Coordinates of C-alpha atoms in Angstrom, one line a residue:
M96 CA 109.9 72.9 205.0
A97 CA 111.5 74.8 207.9
S98 CA 111.6 78.4 207.1
R99 CA 114.8 80.7 207.3
R100 CA 112.9 83.2 209.4
Y101 CA 109.2 84.1 208.8
I102 CA 108.5 87.7 208.6
P103 CA 104.7 88.2 208.0
P104 CA 104.7 90.3 204.2
T105 CA 102.7 93.3 204.1
I106 CA 102.9 93.6 200.6
G107 CA 104.2 90.2 199.5
A108 CA 106.9 89.3 196.8
L109 CA 108.5 92.7 195.8
A110 CA 106.0 95.1 197.1
A111 CA 107.5 94.7 200.7
L112 CA 109.8 97.4 199.8
M113 CA 112.3 99.7 200.3
L114 CA 113.3 101.9 202.8
A115 CA 116.9 100.6 204.1
A116 CA 119.4 100.5 201.3
C117 CA 122.2 97.9 201.2
A118 CA 126.1 98.8 202.1
G119 CA 128.3 98.3 199.1
N120 CA 127.5 97.4 195.7
K121 CA 127.2 93.5 195.4
P122 CA 124.3 91.4 196.7
A123 CA 125.0 88.3 198.9
P124 CA 124.8 85.0 197.4
D125 CA 121.0 84.6 198.3
Q126 CA 120.1 88.2 197.1
I127 CA 119.7 90.2 194.2
F128 CA 119.5 93.9 193.6
L129 CA 116.4 95.2 192.3
M130 CA 116.7 95.9 188.4
P131 CA 116.4 99.2 186.8
A132 CA 113.1 100.3 186.1
P133 CA 111.8 99.2 182.3
D134 CA 112.4 102.7 180.4
V135 CA 108.6 102.0 179.1
Y136 CA 107.7 103.0 182.9
E137 CA 110.0 106.4 182.9
E138 CA 108.9 108.6 185.7
G139 CA 105.7 106.9 185.8
E140 CA 104.2 107.8 182.6
I141 CA 102.9 104.3 181.9
D142 CA 102.3 102.5 185.2
P143 CA 102.3 98.6 185.5
F144 CA 100.1 99.0 188.6
I145 CA 97.4 101.2 187.3
D146 CA 94.5 98.5 187.3
N147 CA 96.5 96.2 190.0
D148 CA 96.9 96.9 193.7
P149 CA 97.3 93.5 194.9
I150 CA 97.5 94.6 198.8
S151 CA 94.4 96.5 198.6
R152 CA 92.4 93.5 197.1
G153 CA 93.8 91.3 200.1
L154 CA 96.3 89.4 198.0
P155 CA 99.9 89.4 199.4
P156 CA 101.1 87.8 196.1
G157 CA 104.3 85.4 197.4
I158 CA 106.2 83.8 194.6
L159 CA 105.2 80.0 193.5
Y160 CA 108.2 77.9 192.8
A161 CA 108.9 74.2 191.5
T162 CA 112.0 72.8 191.8
D163 CA 114.1 69.7 191.1
R164 CA 116.9 70.2 193.5
A165 CA 117.2 67.8 196.4
P166 CA 115.7 69.0 199.8
A167 CA 118.6 70.3 202.3
A168 CA 119.0 68.5 205.5
P169 CA 117.6 69.8 208.8
D170 CA 121.2 70.1 210.0
D171 CA 122.6 71.5 207.0
R172 CA 124.7 74.4 207.3
K173 CA 125.3 75.5 203.8
Y174 CA 121.9 75.2 202.4
E175 CA 118.8 76.8 204.1
N176 CA 116.2 75.1 201.8
Y177 CA 117.4 72.9 198.6
T178 CA 120.6 71.9 197.7
H179 CA 122.6 72.1 194.5
E180 CA 122.1 68.4 193.9
R181 CA 119.4 66.4 192.1
G182 CA 116.4 65.7 193.5
F183 CA 114.6 64.1 190.6
V184 CA 111.0 64.5 191.6
L185 CA 109.2 67.8 191.2
R186 CA 108.8 69.5 194.2
V187 CA 106.4 72.8 194.5
G188 CA 105.7 75.2 197.0
R189 CA 105.7 79.2 197.7
A190 CA 108.0 81.7 199.1
D191 CA 107.8 85.1 200.4
T192 CA 110.3 87.8 199.5
R193 CA 111.2 91.3 200.9
L194 CA 113.3 94.2 199.6
G195 CA 115.3 96.4 201.9
H196 CA 114.8 95.8 205.7
D197 CA 111.7 97.6 206.6
D198 CA 108.2 96.1 206.5
T199 CA 106.2 99.1 206.9
I200 CA 106.5 100.5 203.7
T201 CA 103.2 100.9 202.0
W202 CA 102.1 100.0 198.2
E203 CA 102.2 103.4 197.2
E204 CA 105.9 104.0 198.3
A205 CA 106.9 100.7 196.7
R206 CA 105.2 101.2 193.6
R207 CA 106.9 104.9 193.3
I208 CA 110.3 103.7 194.5
S209 CA 110.4 100.6 192.0
L210 CA 109.5 102.9 188.9
L211 CA 112.2 105.5 189.8
K212 CA 114.1 106.0 186.6
N213 CA 117.7 107.0 188.7
R214 CA 117.9 105.7 191.9
T215 CA 120.6 106.8 194.4
S216 CA 120.9 103.5 196.3
D217 CA 120.6 99.8 196.0
Y218 CA 117.8 97.8 197.5
P219 CA 118.6 94.2 197.8
L220 CA 115.6 91.6 197.6
E221 CA 115.8 88.3 199.6
V222 CA 113.9 85.5 200.0
V223 CA 112.5 85.4 204.0
N224 CA 110.1 82.2 204.0
V225 CA 109.8 79.1 202.0
E226 CA 106.7 76.8 202.4
E227 CA 107.0 73.5 200.4
F228 CA 103.6 71.9 199.5
G229 CA 105.1 68.4 198.5
I230 CA 106.0 66.3 195.4
I231 CA 104.1 66.4 192.0
A232 CA 103.2 62.6 192.0
E233 CA 103.3 62.2 188.3
T234 CA 107.1 63.2 188.3
I235 CA 108.3 60.2 190.5
R236 CA 109.9 57.6 188.5
P237 CA 109.5 53.7 189.0
F238 CA 113.0 53.2 190.8
D239 CA 112.5 56.3 193.0
N240 CA 112.2 55.4 196.8
V241 CA 109.5 57.9 197.9
P242 CA 107.4 56.9 200.9
D243 CA 103.8 56.1 200.2
A244 CA 103.1 59.2 202.5
E245 CA 104.6 61.8 199.7
R246 CA 102.7 60.1 196.7
S247 CA 99.6 62.1 197.2
D248 CA 97.9 64.2 194.8
A249 CA 97.3 66.7 197.7
P250 CA 100.5 68.9 196.9
K251 CA 99.4 69.2 193.2
Q252 CA 96.1 70.1 194.0
R253 CA 97.2 72.8 196.3
F254 CA 99.6 74.0 193.8
L255 CA 97.1 74.3 190.9
E256 CA 94.6 76.0 193.3
E257 CA 97.3 78.4 194.4
I258 CA 97.6 79.4 190.5
D259 CA 94.0 79.7 190.3
R260 CA 93.5 81.9 193.2
R261 CA 96.0 84.7 191.5
L262 CA 94.2 84.0 188.0
G263 CA 91.0 85.0 189.6
T264 CA 91.9 88.0 190.7
S265 CA 93.9 89.1 187.6
P266 CA 92.6 91.3 184.9
N267 CA 94.3 88.6 182.8
K268 CA 94.8 84.6 183.2
D269 CA 98.2 84.1 182.1
V270 CA 101.0 82.0 183.8
Y271 CA 104.7 83.0 183.7
I272 CA 107.7 80.5 184.1
Y273 CA 111.0 81.8 184.7
V274 CA 113.6 79.3 184.2
H275 CA 117.2 80.6 185.4
G276 CA 120.7 80.1 184.0
Y277 CA 123.9 78.3 185.8
K278 CA 125.8 79.2 188.8
V279 CA 122.9 80.4 191.0
N280 CA 121.4 78.7 194.4
F281 CA 117.8 77.9 194.6
E282 CA 116.7 81.5 195.9
N283 CA 117.9 83.6 192.9
P284 CA 115.3 82.4 190.4
L285 CA 112.7 83.1 192.8
L286 CA 113.8 86.4 193.4
V287 CA 114.3 87.0 189.6
A288 CA 110.7 85.7 189.5
A289 CA 109.4 88.1 192.0
E290 CA 111.1 91.2 190.5
L291 CA 109.7 90.1 187.3
W292 CA 106.1 89.9 188.3
H293 CA 106.4 93.1 190.1
F294 CA 107.2 94.8 186.9
L295 CA 104.4 93.0 185.1
G296 CA 101.8 95.1 187.7
Y297 CA 101.4 91.5 189.5
Q298 CA 99.2 90.2 186.4
G299 CA 98.5 86.4 186.4
A300 CA 100.5 84.1 188.2
F301 CA 104.2 83.8 188.3
I302 CA 106.6 80.8 188.9
A303 CA 110.0 80.5 189.4
Y304 CA 111.6 77.2 188.2
S305 CA 114.8 76.0 190.1
W306 CA 116.7 73.3 188.3
P307 CA 119.9 72.2 190.1
T308 CA 122.8 74.3 189.4
K309 CA 125.8 74.9 191.8
F310 CA 127.0 78.3 192.7
S311 CA 130.3 77.6 191.2
M312 CA 132.0 78.9 188.0
F313 CA 133.5 75.2 188.1
A314 CA 130.5 73.1 187.8
Y315 CA 129.8 74.6 184.2
L316 CA 130.1 70.9 182.5
G317 CA 128.1 69.2 185.1
D318 CA 125.4 71.6 184.8
L319 CA 125.1 70.7 181.4
D320 CA 123.6 67.3 182.1
N321 CA 121.3 68.6 184.7
A322 CA 119.9 71.1 182.2
I323 CA 119.0 68.4 180.1
N324 CA 118.0 66.3 182.8
S325 CA 115.3 68.7 183.9
A326 CA 113.8 69.5 180.7
R327 CA 111.0 66.5 181.5
N328 CA 109.9 68.1 184.7
L329 CA 109.6 71.5 183.0
R330 CA 107.4 69.9 180.6
A331 CA 105.6 68.1 183.2
L332 CA 105.0 71.5 184.9
V333 CA 103.5 73.0 181.7
V334 CA 101.2 70.1 181.3
Q335 CA 99.6 70.1 184.7
I336 CA 99.1 74.0 184.6
A337 CA 97.7 74.0 181.1
L338 CA 95.2 70.9 181.9
G339 CA 94.8 71.7 185.9
T340 CA 94.1 75.3 186.0
D341 CA 91.9 78.4 184.4
V342 CA 95.1 79.6 182.7
E343 CA 94.5 81.0 179.1
R344 CA 98.2 81.5 178.1
I345 CA 101.6 80.0 179.5
H346 CA 104.6 81.9 179.1
V347 CA 108.0 80.6 179.6
I348 CA 111.3 82.8 180.0
G349 CA 114.4 80.6 179.9
Y350 CA 117.8 82.4 180.6
S351 CA 121.6 81.6 179.5
M352 CA 121.7 77.5 180.2
G353 CA 118.3 77.7 181.3
T354 CA 117.3 77.9 177.9
R355 CA 118.8 74.2 177.4
L356 CA 115.7 73.0 179.5
V357 CA 113.0 75.4 177.6
A358 CA 114.1 74.2 174.1
R359 CA 114.2 70.7 174.7
M360 CA 110.9 71.0 176.6
L361 CA 109.6 72.6 173.2
A362 CA 111.3 69.7 171.3
D363 CA 109.6 67.2 173.2
L364 CA 106.4 68.6 173.0
G365 CA 106.5 69.3 169.2
I366 CA 107.2 65.7 168.7
Y367 CA 104.1 65.0 170.9
A368 CA 102.1 67.7 168.7
S369 CA 103.0 65.9 165.1
N370 CA 100.0 64.0 164.7
R371 CA 97.7 65.8 166.7
S372 CA 95.0 68.6 165.7
E373 CA 95.4 72.1 166.5
D374 CA 92.6 72.3 168.9
E375 CA 94.6 69.5 171.0
I376 CA 97.9 71.4 170.7
R377 CA 96.1 74.6 171.7
M378 CA 95.1 72.9 175.0
L379 CA 99.0 73.1 176.0
K380 CA 98.0 76.8 176.0
L381 CA 101.7 78.1 175.3
E382 CA 101.9 81.6 173.9
N383 CA 105.3 83.4 174.1
V384 CA 108.3 81.2 174.7
I385 CA 111.6 83.7 175.3
L386 CA 115.4 82.6 175.0
I387 CA 117.7 85.3 176.8
G388 CA 121.5 84.9 176.0
S389 CA 121.1 81.0 175.0
D390 CA 123.9 78.9 175.9
M391 CA 123.0 76.3 173.2
D392 CA 124.8 75.1 170.2
R393 CA 123.2 76.4 166.9
A394 CA 123.2 72.7 165.4
V395 CA 121.3 71.3 168.6
F396 CA 118.7 73.9 168.3
G397 CA 118.5 73.4 164.7
G398 CA 117.5 69.8 165.3
Y399 CA 114.9 70.9 167.9
L400 CA 113.0 73.0 165.0
L401 CA 113.1 69.6 163.0
D402 CA 111.4 68.1 165.9
G403 CA 108.8 70.9 166.1
A404 CA 109.7 73.1 168.6
L405 CA 108.0 75.5 166.8
R406 CA 104.6 73.5 166.6
V407 CA 103.1 74.7 170.2
P408 CA 103.8 78.1 171.2
R409 CA 102.4 80.9 169.3
A410 CA 105.8 82.9 169.2
L411 CA 109.4 82.0 169.8
T412 CA 111.4 84.7 170.6
V413 CA 115.4 84.5 170.5
Y414 CA 117.2 87.9 172.3
Q415 CA 121.1 87.9 170.7
S416 CA 124.0 90.0 171.3
A417 CA 127.1 90.5 169.5
I418 CA 128.9 91.5 172.6
D419 CA 128.2 88.7 174.9
G420 CA 131.1 87.8 176.8
A421 CA 129.8 84.6 178.6
L422 CA 128.6 83.3 175.0
G423 CA 132.3 84.1 173.7
M424 CA 133.8 81.9 176.3
S425 CA 131.3 79.2 175.8
Q426 CA 132.2 79.3 171.8
K427 CA 135.5 79.1 172.7
L428 CA 135.2 75.7 174.9
F429 CA 133.1 74.2 172.7
S430 CA 134.4 75.7 169.4
R431 CA 130.5 76.1 168.2
E432 CA 128.6 79.0 167.7
R433 CA 125.7 79.8 170.4
V434 CA 122.2 80.4 169.8
G435 CA 122.3 83.6 171.8
Q436 CA 125.3 85.2 169.9
F437 CA 124.0 87.7 167.2
M438 CA 123.9 85.9 163.7
G439 CA 124.9 89.0 161.8
D440 CA 127.9 86.9 160.7
I441 CA 125.7 84.3 159.2
D442 CA 127.0 82.6 155.6
P443 CA 125.7 85.1 153.1
D444 CA 124.6 82.0 151.0
A445 CA 122.6 80.4 153.7
N446 CA 119.3 79.5 153.0
L447 CA 117.0 82.0 155.5
D448 CA 113.6 81.2 153.9
Y449 CA 112.7 79.2 156.8
F450 CA 113.0 82.1 159.1
Y451 CA 111.0 84.4 156.9
E452 CA 108.5 82.2 156.5
H453 CA 107.8 81.7 160.2
P454 CA 106.9 85.3 161.2
E455 CA 106.2 83.7 164.8
F456 CA 110.1 82.9 165.2
R457 CA 111.7 86.2 166.3
F458 CA 115.5 87.1 166.8
I459 CA 116.1 90.1 168.4
N460 CA 119.7 91.9 168.4
V461 CA 120.3 93.8 171.7
T462 CA 123.8 94.9 170.6
E463 CA 122.9 98.5 170.4
A464 CA 120.1 98.7 173.4
D465 CA 120.6 100.9 176.0
A466 CA 122.9 99.4 178.6
G467 CA 123.0 96.2 176.7
E468 CA 126.9 95.9 177.4
V469 CA 126.1 95.7 181.1
R470 CA 127.7 92.8 182.8
G471 CA 129.6 91.4 180.0
G472 CA 126.9 91.9 177.8
H473 CA 125.1 88.9 179.4
G474 CA 122.8 90.1 181.9
Y475 CA 120.9 92.6 179.7
F476 CA 117.2 91.2 180.1
R477 CA 117.4 92.6 183.7
K478 CA 120.2 95.2 183.1
S479 CA 118.8 97.0 180.1
P480 CA 115.8 99.1 180.7
W481 CA 115.1 98.9 176.7
V482 CA 115.3 95.1 176.7
S483 CA 113.4 94.6 179.7
S484 CA 110.9 96.9 178.3
D485 CA 110.4 94.8 175.2
M486 CA 110.2 91.6 177.3
L487 CA 107.5 92.6 179.6
M488 CA 105.4 94.4 177.2
T489 CA 105.9 91.1 175.0
L490 CA 104.5 89.2 178.0
L491 CA 101.8 91.8 178.6
Y492 CA 100.3 92.5 175.4
N493 CA 101.7 89.9 172.5
L494 CA 102.6 92.8 170.6
P495 CA 104.6 91.4 167.4
P496 CA 108.2 93.1 167.2
E497 CA 107.3 96.2 164.6
E498 CA 104.2 97.3 167.2
R499 CA 106.9 97.3 170.0
G500 CA 109.0 100.0 168.1
L501 CA 111.9 97.3 166.9
V502 CA 113.1 97.6 163.3
R503 CA 113.9 94.5 160.9
Y504 CA 117.0 94.6 159.1
D505 CA 117.0 94.7 155.1
N506 CA 119.0 91.5 154.8
L507 CA 118.4 89.3 157.9
P508 CA 115.3 88.1 159.6
A509 CA 116.0 89.7 162.4
W510 CA 115.0 92.9 164.7
H511 CA 117.2 95.5 166.3
F512 CA 116.5 98.6 168.8
P513 CA 116.4 101.9 167.0
P514 CA 117.5 105.2 168.7
D515 CA 113.8 106.2 169.3
Y516 CA 112.9 102.7 170.6
V517 CA 111.2 103.9 173.7
D518 CA 108.8 106.5 172.0
R519 CA 108.1 104.2 169.4
L520 CA 106.9 101.4 171.9
R521 CA 105.1 103.9 174.2
R522 CA 103.2 105.1 171.4
S523 CA 102.1 101.6 170.3
L524 CA 101.1 100.9 173.9
A525 CA 98.7 103.8 173.5
E526 CA 97.0 102.2 170.8
A527 CA 96.9 98.7 172.7
N528 CA 95.7 100.5 175.9
P529 CA 93.7 103.6 175.7
K530 CA 94.6 104.6 179.4
F531 CA 98.0 105.2 178.3
E532 CA 98.7 108.5 176.5
A533 CA 101.2 108.7 173.6
P534 CA 104.3 110.6 174.3
P535 CA 105.7 113.5 172.4
T536 CA 108.5 112.8 169.9
R537 CA 111.5 113.7 171.6
K538 CA 115.2 113.5 170.7
P539 CA 116.8 110.0 169.9
R540 CA 118.9 109.0 173.0
S541 CA 122.0 108.0 170.5
A542 CA 123.4 109.1 167.2
G543 CA 122.2 107.9 163.7
D544 CA 119.0 107.9 161.7
V545 CA 115.7 107.0 163.0
L546 CA 114.8 103.9 160.6

């Protein structure tokens, strides 16, 4: 695929940072601004890059992607790489990104700036090059008109080799897959994935899954069908990675409408696993599945649980909020509660035994998390330094909620953020990794008793 413009990355996917700030306070449609540093990294006291400088190891990372969007035509004036239309088959490749407009920044400068607690400027991250490897042949349907030349197994093999190359230089052997929400273009999930991978210290391999959604609020209802249609290709991606690479654990992060793909994938795999042995189930290597701001009908989700959505992953985490404006609008549109809305108003007579009996199924209320209300309370996984800390440390260390500083409600099978959350989390990390020092106890950041 033709590139937008090629700029050789000096430190790859988010590490090619950062000296020029963007004028204004809103990124272009094909950009995002660098998210605030997670509070767990405050002032560099805990450093995600302590054991991992990819540049000194000769590894300009580049973000991997998989998409079932239709490729843009060479003369397309609106789309550079892929359109918002369905492409049906799964295409894979890699992309280079940069933040700012200066490619001479050093790794140490990039690390320092990205961990700053209070930045005075916004830094736009953008895609600068896209290289498609080709089609995963297993996703071609019997009635798809795909030329024989594009039915090769070579693209899949190159993609899997790229994953193994990253795993081979990483302290851990984990693969992370990010699935975006609605109203974004092809580039957006690549940028978010690059950003999250950066704050994971470039551990493992990170893949952006870009399903076909239109950059328009009026495409909401049509995108619902697209989300379900893409669930099969997401499932195929997970299976190919699990069986074809050296990965030890696969983590999937779904956001907003993208959680529909992820949940449907879990249900399908759960049905597959219904008559399988534990060893066969573990061959899929699903570890953490995280649903953020889930725009999904609670009843539909309950049906997926009956289908076995909990059989395959080691843990399923659902972040919820009582002040999520986007889900409030969705609830009014469909007249049904959404999975991402906090369940504090649940019927007091409801049978909650199932949730108490499955501690691997975790509900986390972000309503009181620092900056949990930003962007209408829907974009908290990037905008709240507490929520991003909790999610990233879950992915890095597999700690259960009680070991990440969260507190459980007395009357609900759910967790919340206490006022001294960051101190609690960092003390737990000091136990998980001796290189991290436990912080001194500090005054809680908000009023209320420390539970």
